[in-house]
Short mmCIF file of C-alpha atoms in Angstrom, two decimals:
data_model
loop_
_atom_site.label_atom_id
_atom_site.label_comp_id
_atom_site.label_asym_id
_atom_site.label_seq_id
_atom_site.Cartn_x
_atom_site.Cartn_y
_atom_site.Cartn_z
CA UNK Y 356 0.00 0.00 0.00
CA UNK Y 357 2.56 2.11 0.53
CA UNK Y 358 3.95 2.29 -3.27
CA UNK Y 359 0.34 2.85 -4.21
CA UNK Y 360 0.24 5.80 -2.32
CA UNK Y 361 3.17 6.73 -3.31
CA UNK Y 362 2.68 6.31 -6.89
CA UNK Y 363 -0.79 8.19 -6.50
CA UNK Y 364 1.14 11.16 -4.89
CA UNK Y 365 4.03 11.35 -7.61
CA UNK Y 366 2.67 11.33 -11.06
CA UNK Y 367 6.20 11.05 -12.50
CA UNK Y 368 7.20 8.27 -10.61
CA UNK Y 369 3.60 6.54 -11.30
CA UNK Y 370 4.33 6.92 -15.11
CA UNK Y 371 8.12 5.34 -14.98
CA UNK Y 372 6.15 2.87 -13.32
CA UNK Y 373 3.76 2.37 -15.92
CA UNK Y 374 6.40 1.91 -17.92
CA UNK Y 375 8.21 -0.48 -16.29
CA UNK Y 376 4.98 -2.67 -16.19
CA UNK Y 377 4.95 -1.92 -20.31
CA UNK Y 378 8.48 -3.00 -20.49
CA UNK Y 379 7.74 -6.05 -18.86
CA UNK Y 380 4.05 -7.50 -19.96
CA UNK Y 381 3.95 -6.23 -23.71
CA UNK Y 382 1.09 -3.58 -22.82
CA UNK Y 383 -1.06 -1.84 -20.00
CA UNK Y 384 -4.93 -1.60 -19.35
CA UNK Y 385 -6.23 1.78 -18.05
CA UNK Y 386 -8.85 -0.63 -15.32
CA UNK Y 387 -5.85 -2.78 -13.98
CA UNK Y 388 -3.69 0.21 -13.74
CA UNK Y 389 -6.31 1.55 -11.76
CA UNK Y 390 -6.02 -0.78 -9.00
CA UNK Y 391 -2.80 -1.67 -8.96
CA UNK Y 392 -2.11 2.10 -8.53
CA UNK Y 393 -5.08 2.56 -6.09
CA UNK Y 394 -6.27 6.04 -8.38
CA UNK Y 395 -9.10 6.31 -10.87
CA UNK Y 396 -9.32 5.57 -14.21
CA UNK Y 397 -9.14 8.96 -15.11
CA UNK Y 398 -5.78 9.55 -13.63
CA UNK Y 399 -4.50 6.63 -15.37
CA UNK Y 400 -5.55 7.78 -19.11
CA UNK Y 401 -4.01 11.10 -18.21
CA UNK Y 402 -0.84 9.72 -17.62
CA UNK Y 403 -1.18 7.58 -20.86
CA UNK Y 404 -1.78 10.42 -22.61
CA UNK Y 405 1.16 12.09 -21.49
CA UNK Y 406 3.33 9.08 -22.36
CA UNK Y 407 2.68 8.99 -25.34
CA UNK Y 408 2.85 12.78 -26.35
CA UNK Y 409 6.28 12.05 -25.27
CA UNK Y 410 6.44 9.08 -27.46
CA UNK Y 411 6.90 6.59 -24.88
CA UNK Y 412 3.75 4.42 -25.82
CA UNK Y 413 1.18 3.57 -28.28
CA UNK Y 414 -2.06 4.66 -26.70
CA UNK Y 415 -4.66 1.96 -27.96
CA UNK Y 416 -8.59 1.66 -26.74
CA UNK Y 417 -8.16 0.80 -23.40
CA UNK Y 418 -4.66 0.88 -22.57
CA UNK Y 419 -1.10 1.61 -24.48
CA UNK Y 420 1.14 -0.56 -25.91
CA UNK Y 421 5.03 -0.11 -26.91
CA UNK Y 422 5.80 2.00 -29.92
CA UNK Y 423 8.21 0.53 -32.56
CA UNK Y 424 11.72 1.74 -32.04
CA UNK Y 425 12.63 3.07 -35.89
CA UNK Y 426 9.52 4.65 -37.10
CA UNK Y 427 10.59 7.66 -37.40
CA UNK Y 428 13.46 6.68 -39.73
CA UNK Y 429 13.38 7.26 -43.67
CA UNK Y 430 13.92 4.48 -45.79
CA UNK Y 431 17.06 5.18 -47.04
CA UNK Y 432 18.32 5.96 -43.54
CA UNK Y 433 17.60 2.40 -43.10
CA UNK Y 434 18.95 0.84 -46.09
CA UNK Y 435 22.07 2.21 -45.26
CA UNK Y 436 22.04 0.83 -41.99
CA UNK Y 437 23.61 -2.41 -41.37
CA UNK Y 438 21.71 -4.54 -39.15
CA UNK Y 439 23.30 -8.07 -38.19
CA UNK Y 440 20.17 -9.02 -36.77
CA UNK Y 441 18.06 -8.11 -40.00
CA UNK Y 442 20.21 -10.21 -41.71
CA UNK Y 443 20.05 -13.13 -39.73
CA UNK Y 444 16.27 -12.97 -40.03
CA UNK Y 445 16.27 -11.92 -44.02
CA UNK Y 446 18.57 -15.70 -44.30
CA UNK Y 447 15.91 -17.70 -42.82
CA UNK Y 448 13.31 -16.62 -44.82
CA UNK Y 449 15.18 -16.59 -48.35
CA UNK Y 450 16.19 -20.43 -47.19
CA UNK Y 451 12.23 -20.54 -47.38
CA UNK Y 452 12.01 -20.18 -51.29
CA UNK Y 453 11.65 -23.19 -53.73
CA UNK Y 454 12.53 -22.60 -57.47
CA UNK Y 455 8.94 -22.87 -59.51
CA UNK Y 456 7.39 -20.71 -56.90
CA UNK Y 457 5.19 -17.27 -57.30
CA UNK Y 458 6.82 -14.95 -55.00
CA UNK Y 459 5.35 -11.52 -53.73
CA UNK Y 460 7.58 -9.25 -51.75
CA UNK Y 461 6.19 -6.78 -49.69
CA UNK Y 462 7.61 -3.36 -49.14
CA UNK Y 463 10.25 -3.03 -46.59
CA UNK Y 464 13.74 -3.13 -45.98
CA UNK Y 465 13.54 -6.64 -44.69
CA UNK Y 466 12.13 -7.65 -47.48
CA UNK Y 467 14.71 -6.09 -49.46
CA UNK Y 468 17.54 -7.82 -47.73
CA UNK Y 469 15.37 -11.06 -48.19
CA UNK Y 470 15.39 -10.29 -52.30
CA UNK Y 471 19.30 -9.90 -51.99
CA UNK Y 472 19.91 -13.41 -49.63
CA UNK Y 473 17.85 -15.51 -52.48
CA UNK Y 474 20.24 -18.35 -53.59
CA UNK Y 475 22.31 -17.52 -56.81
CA UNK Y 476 20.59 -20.55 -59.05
CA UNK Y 477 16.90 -19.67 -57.59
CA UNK Y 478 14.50 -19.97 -60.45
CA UNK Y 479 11.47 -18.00 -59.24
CA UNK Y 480 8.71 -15.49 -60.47
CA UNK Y 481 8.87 -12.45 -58.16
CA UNK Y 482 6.06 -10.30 -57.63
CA UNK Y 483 6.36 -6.57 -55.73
CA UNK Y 484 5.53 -3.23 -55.56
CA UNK Y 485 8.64 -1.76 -54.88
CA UNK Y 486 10.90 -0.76 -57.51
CA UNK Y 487 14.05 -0.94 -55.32
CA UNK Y 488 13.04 -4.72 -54.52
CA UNK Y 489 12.44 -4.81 -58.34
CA UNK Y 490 16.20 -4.33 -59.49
CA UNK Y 491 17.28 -6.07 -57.04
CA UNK Y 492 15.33 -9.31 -58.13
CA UNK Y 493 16.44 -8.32 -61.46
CA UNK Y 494 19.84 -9.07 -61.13
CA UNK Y 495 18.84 -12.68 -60.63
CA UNK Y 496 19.28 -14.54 -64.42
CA UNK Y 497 16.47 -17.15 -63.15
CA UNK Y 498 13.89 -14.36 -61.69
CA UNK Y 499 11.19 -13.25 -64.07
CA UNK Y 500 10.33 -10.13 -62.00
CA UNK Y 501 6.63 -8.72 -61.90
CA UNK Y 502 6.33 -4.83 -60.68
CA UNK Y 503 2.93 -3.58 -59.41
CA UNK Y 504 3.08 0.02 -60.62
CA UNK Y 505 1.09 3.02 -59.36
CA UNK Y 506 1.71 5.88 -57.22
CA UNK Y 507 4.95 6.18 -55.31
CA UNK Y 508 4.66 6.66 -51.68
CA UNK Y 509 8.35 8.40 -50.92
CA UNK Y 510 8.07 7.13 -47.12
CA UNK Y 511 7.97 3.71 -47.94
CA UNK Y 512 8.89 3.33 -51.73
CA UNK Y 513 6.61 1.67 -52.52
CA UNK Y 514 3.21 1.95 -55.20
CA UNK Y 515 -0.12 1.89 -54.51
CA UNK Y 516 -3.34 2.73 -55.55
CA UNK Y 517 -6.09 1.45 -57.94
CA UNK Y 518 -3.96 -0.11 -60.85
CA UNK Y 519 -1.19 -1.70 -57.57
CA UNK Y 520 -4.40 -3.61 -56.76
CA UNK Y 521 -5.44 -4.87 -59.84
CA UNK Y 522 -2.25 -6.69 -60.91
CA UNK Y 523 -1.74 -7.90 -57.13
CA UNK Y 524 -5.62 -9.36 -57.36
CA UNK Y 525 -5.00 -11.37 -60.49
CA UNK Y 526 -1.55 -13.08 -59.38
CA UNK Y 527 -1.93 -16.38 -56.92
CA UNK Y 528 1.29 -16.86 -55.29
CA UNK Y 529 2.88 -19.62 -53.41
CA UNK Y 530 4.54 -17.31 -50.93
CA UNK Y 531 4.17 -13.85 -49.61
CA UNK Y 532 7.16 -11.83 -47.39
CA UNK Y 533 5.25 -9.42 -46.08
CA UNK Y 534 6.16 -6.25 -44.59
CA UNK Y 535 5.55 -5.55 -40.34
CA UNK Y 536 5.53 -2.11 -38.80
CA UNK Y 537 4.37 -3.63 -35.87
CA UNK Y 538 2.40 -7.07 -35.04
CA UNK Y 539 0.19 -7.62 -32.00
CA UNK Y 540 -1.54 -10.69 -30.78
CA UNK Y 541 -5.02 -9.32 -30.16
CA UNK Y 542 -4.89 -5.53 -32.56
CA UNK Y 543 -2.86 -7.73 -35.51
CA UNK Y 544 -0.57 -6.58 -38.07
CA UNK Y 545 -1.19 -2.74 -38.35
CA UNK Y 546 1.20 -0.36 -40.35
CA UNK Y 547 2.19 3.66 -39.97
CA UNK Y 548 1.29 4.08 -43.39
CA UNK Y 549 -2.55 4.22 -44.57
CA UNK Y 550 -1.97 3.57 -48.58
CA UNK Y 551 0.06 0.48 -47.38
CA UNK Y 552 -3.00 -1.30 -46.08
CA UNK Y 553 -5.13 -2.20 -49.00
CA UNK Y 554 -1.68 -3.05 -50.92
CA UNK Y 555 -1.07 -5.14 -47.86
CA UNK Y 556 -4.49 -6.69 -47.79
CA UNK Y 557 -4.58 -7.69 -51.35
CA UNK Y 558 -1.21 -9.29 -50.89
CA UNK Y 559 -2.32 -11.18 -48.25
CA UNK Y 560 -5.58 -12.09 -50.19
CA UNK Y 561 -3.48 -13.35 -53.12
CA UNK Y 562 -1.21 -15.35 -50.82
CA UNK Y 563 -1.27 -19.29 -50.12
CA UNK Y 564 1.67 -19.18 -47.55
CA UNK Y 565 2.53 -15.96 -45.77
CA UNK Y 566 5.79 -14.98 -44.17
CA UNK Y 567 6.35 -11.89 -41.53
CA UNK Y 568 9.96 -11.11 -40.82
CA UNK Y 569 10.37 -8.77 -38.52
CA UNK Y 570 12.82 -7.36 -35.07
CA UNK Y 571 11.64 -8.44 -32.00
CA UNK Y 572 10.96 -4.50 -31.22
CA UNK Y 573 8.01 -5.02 -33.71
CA UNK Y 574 6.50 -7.23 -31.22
CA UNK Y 575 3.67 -6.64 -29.34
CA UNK Y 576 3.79 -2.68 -30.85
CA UNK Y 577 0.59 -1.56 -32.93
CA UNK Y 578 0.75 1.57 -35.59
CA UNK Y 579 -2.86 3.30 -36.54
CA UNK Y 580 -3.80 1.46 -39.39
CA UNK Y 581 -4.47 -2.08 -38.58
CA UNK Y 582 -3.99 -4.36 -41.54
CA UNK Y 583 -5.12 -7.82 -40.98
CA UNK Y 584 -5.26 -10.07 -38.01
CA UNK Y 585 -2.33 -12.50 -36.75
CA UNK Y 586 -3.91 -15.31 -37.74
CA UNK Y 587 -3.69 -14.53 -42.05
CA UNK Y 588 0.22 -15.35 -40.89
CA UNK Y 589 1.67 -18.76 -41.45
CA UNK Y 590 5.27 -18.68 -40.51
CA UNK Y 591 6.46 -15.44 -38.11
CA UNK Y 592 10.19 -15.31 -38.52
CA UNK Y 593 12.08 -13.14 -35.37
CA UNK Y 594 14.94 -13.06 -33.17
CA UNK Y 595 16.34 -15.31 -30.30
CA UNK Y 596 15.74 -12.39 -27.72
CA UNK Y 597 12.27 -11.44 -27.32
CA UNK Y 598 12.63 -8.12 -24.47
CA UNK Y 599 8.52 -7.40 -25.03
CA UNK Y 600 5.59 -9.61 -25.46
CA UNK Y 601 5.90 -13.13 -25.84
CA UNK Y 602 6.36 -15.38 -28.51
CA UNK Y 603 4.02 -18.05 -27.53
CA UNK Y 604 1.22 -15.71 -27.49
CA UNK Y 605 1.68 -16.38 -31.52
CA UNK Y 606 2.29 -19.74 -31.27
CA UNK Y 607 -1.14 -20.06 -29.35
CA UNK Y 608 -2.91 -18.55 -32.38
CA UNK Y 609 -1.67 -21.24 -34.64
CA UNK Y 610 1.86 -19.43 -36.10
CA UNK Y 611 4.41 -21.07 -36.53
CA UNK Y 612 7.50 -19.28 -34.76
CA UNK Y 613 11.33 -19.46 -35.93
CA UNK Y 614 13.69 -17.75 -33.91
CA UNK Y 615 17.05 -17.16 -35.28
CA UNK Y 616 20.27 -18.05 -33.19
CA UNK Y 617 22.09 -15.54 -31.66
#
């Protein structure tokens, strides 16, 4: 009782608190907040609100939720990056591709670095909507690339709009990669971007197996524009070291979970 009334004395400390409890569980309801910190409900979403006009958290119906660590990074900022872990990841998932196969490759720089992993030999027919994955694939003597054209979204560079849509609706692939923002078990894939979605959709639509690759800082984080729920995933392809959420949480909803090795 004494750290309640604490807490309920020192908004500050209450909200490093809060976030501690983020940290830790993956996400934060306003109602068990409440108790725990022995102060209304009202309180609670006003130190929610706070934390994330400081861009601490995600506030979501309810409660808040981690926000993803790079969003506010261009995408040339991070193709320039190298990321050991990325690449880990991007292995596992070109290991995943069987000459013959329809590919679609989402927008992304995961993605991208999945396009440049593919074996030498592969003899594929690669699908996308982003021109950078495009001459990349192209460079591939057995890849008979496909390019979804349309408008150019500099943010993600990728196309979209009507004419994306059409060619993505008339292609049935063996395998999508498809791009994460952030992934959730209960909100569900959900992206920063709001063109991305129906491109998203229709990839997933078009789709008989579906890949996610993503950071383990994607995890249990949710962006405004939800996209699809968990469960239009097959495979969900992370790191060893989880720090939020859990991983079973997506195992429980029937995903199949790879974790790459430190």
């Amino acid at each position: 009782m004494h750290d309640q009334h604490s807490a309920a004395e020192l908004p500050q400390l209450r909200r490093q608190k809060i976030l501690l409890i983020l940290e830790r569980d993956g996400k934060v309801m306003a109602a068990e907040l409440s108790q725990h910190f022995a102060v209304s409900e009202d309180t609670i979403r006003r130190d929610l609100a706070e934390l994330d006009s400081a861009g601490l958290v995600q506030r979501v119906h309810g409660g808040a939720l981690p926000r993803p660590k790079d969003t506010g990074k261009d995408y040339f900022t991070r193709i320039s990056e190298t990321d050991e872990v990325k690449t880990r990841l991007a292995q596992l998932a070109a290991s995943r591709v069987e000459s013959g196969q329809i590919v679609m490759f989402d927008s992304g720089t995961t993605t991208l670095q999945i396009a440049r992993l593919l074996p030498p030999d592969i003899c594929i027919t690669a699908v996308t909507a982003s021109p950078m994955t495009a001459i990349t694939l192209s460079e591939f003597k057995g890849i008979k690339v496909i390019l979804a054209g349309g408008q150019l979204n500099p943010a993600t560079m990728s196309a979209s709009g009507h004419e994306t849509l059409r060619l993505l609706e008339g292609i049935k692939a063996d395998l999508l990669f498809t791009g994460v923002c952030a992934i959730h078990p209960q909100v569900g894939i959900s992206s920063l971007h709001f063109d991305e979605v129906p491109v998203k959709q229709a990839m997933l639509d078009s789709a008989t197996q579906v890949i996610a690759v993503t950071t383990a800082d994607k995890l249990g984080a949710v962006e405004p524009f939800v996209v699809a729920p968990c469960e239009r995933l097959h495979t969900l392809i992370t790191e060893r070291h989880v720090a939020t959420g859990n991983v079973e949480d997506y195992r429980k909803l029937g995903i199949e979970v790879v974790q790459a090795e430190a």
